[in-house]
Coordinates of C-alpha atoms in Angstrom, one line a residue:
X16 CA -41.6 -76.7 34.8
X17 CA -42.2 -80.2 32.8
X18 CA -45.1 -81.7 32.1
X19 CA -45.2 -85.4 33.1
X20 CA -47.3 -87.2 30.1
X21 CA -47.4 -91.0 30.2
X22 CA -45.6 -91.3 27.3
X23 CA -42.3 -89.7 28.8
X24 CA -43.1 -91.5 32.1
X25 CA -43.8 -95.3 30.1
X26 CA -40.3 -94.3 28.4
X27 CA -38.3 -93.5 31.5
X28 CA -39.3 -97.1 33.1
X29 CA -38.8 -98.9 30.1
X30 CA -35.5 -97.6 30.3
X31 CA -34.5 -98.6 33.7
X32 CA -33.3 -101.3 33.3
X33 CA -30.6 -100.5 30.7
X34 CA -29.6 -97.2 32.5
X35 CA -28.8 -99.8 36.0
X36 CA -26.5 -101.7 34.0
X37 CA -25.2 -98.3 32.7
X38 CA -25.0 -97.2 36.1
X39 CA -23.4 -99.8 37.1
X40 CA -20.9 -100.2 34.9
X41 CA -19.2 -96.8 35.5
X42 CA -19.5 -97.0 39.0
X43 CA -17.1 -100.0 38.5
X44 CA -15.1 -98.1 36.2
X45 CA -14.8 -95.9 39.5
X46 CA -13.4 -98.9 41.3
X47 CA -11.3 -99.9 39.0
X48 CA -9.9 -96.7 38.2
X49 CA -10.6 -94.5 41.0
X50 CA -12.0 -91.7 38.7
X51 CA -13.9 -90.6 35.6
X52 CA -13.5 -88.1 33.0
X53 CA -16.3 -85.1 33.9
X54 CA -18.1 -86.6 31.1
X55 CA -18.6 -89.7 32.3
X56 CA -19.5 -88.4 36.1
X57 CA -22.1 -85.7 34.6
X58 CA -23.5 -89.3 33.0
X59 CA -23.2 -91.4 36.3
X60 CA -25.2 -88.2 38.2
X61 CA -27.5 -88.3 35.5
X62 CA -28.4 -92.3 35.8
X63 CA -28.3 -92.1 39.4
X64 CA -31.1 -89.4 39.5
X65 CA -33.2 -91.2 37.1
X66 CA -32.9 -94.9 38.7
X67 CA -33.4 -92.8 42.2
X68 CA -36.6 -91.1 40.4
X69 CA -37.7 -94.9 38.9
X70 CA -37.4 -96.6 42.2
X71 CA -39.1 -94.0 44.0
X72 CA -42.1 -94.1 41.3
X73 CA -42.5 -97.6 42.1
X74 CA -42.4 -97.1 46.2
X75 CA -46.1 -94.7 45.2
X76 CA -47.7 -98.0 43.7
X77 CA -49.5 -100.4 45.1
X78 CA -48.0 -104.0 45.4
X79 CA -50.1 -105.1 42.2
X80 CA -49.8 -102.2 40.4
X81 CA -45.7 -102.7 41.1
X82 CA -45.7 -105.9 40.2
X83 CA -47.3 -105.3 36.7
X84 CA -44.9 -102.0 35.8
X85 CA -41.9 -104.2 36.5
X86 CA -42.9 -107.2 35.1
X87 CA -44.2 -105.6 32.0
X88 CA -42.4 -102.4 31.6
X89 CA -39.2 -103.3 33.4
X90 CA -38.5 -106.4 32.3
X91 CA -40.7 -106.7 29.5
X92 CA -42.6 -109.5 29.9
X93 CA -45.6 -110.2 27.4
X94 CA -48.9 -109.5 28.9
X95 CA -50.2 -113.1 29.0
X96 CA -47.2 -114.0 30.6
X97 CA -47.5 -111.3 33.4
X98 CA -51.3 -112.8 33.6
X99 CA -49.9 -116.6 34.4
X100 CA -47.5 -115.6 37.1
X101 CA -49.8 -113.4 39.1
X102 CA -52.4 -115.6 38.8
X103 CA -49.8 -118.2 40.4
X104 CA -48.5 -115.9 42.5
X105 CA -51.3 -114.7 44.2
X106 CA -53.6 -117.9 43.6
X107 CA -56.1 -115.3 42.1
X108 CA -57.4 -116.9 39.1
X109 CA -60.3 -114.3 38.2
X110 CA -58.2 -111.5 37.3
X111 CA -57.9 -111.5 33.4
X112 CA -55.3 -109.1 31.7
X113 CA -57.4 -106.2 30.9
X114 CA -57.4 -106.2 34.3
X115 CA -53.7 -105.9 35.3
X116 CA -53.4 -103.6 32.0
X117 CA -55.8 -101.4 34.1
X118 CA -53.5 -101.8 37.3
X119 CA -50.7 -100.5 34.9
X120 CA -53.0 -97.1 33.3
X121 CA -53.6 -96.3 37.0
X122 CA -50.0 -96.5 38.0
X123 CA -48.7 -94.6 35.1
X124 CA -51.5 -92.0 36.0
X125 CA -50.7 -92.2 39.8
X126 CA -46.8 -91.3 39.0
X127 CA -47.9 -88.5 35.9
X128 CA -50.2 -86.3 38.8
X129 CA -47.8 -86.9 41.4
X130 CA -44.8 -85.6 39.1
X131 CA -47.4 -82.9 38.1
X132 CA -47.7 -82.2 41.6
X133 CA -44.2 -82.0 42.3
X134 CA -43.5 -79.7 39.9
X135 CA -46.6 -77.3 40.9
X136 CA -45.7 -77.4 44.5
X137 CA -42.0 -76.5 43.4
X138 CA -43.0 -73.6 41.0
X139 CA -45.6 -72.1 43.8
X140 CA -43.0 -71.8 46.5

């Protein structure tokens, strides 16, 4: 059993967007070649499992609390800059960014307990 802690869960998103293009690029190598060495499909399973757990962390999340993890996280966007397009995006000009940082703690913490959970609800059965 794993323990979930925000730290591995912060890392895992952060990665995202480096293991798509990873992904990607030797599911090409598929279509261009029509196979992989073992190596390189053990890899492929491996990124497909993690994007697959990524997107699935996000589909928990509330549409702000989304927004913020990819902006931020994902795509690494500077918090003021995650502050200006929400604010134009959702015409909401009275959020500041401690508030979205807090949208972003309480997603992190959503995904850690229901990874916890997971993995509790696996180990009891």
């Amino acid at each position: 059993m794993r323990d979930y802690d925000n730290v591995y869960i912060r890392q895992e998103i952060r990665l995202h967007r480096k293991n798509c293009v990873a992904q990607e690029r030797l599911e090409a190598l598929i279509r261009r070649d029509g196979t992989l060495s073992s190596k390189q499909m053990e890899r492929l399973s491996e990124l497909q499992e993690k994007n697959a757990t990524v997107e699935g962390w996000l589909l928990l999340l509330s549409e702000d609390e989304a927004y913020v993890i990819k902006r931020h996280l994902i795509d690494g966007i500077t918090w003021p800059r995650v502050w200006a397009e929400y604010s134009q995006k959702w015409k909401e000009f009275g959020k500041c960014e401690r508030t979205l940082m807090r949208y972003q703690d309480h997603a992190l913490k959503k995904i850690q307990r229901f990874m916890n959970d997971q993995d509790d609800n696996r180990t009891t059965k």
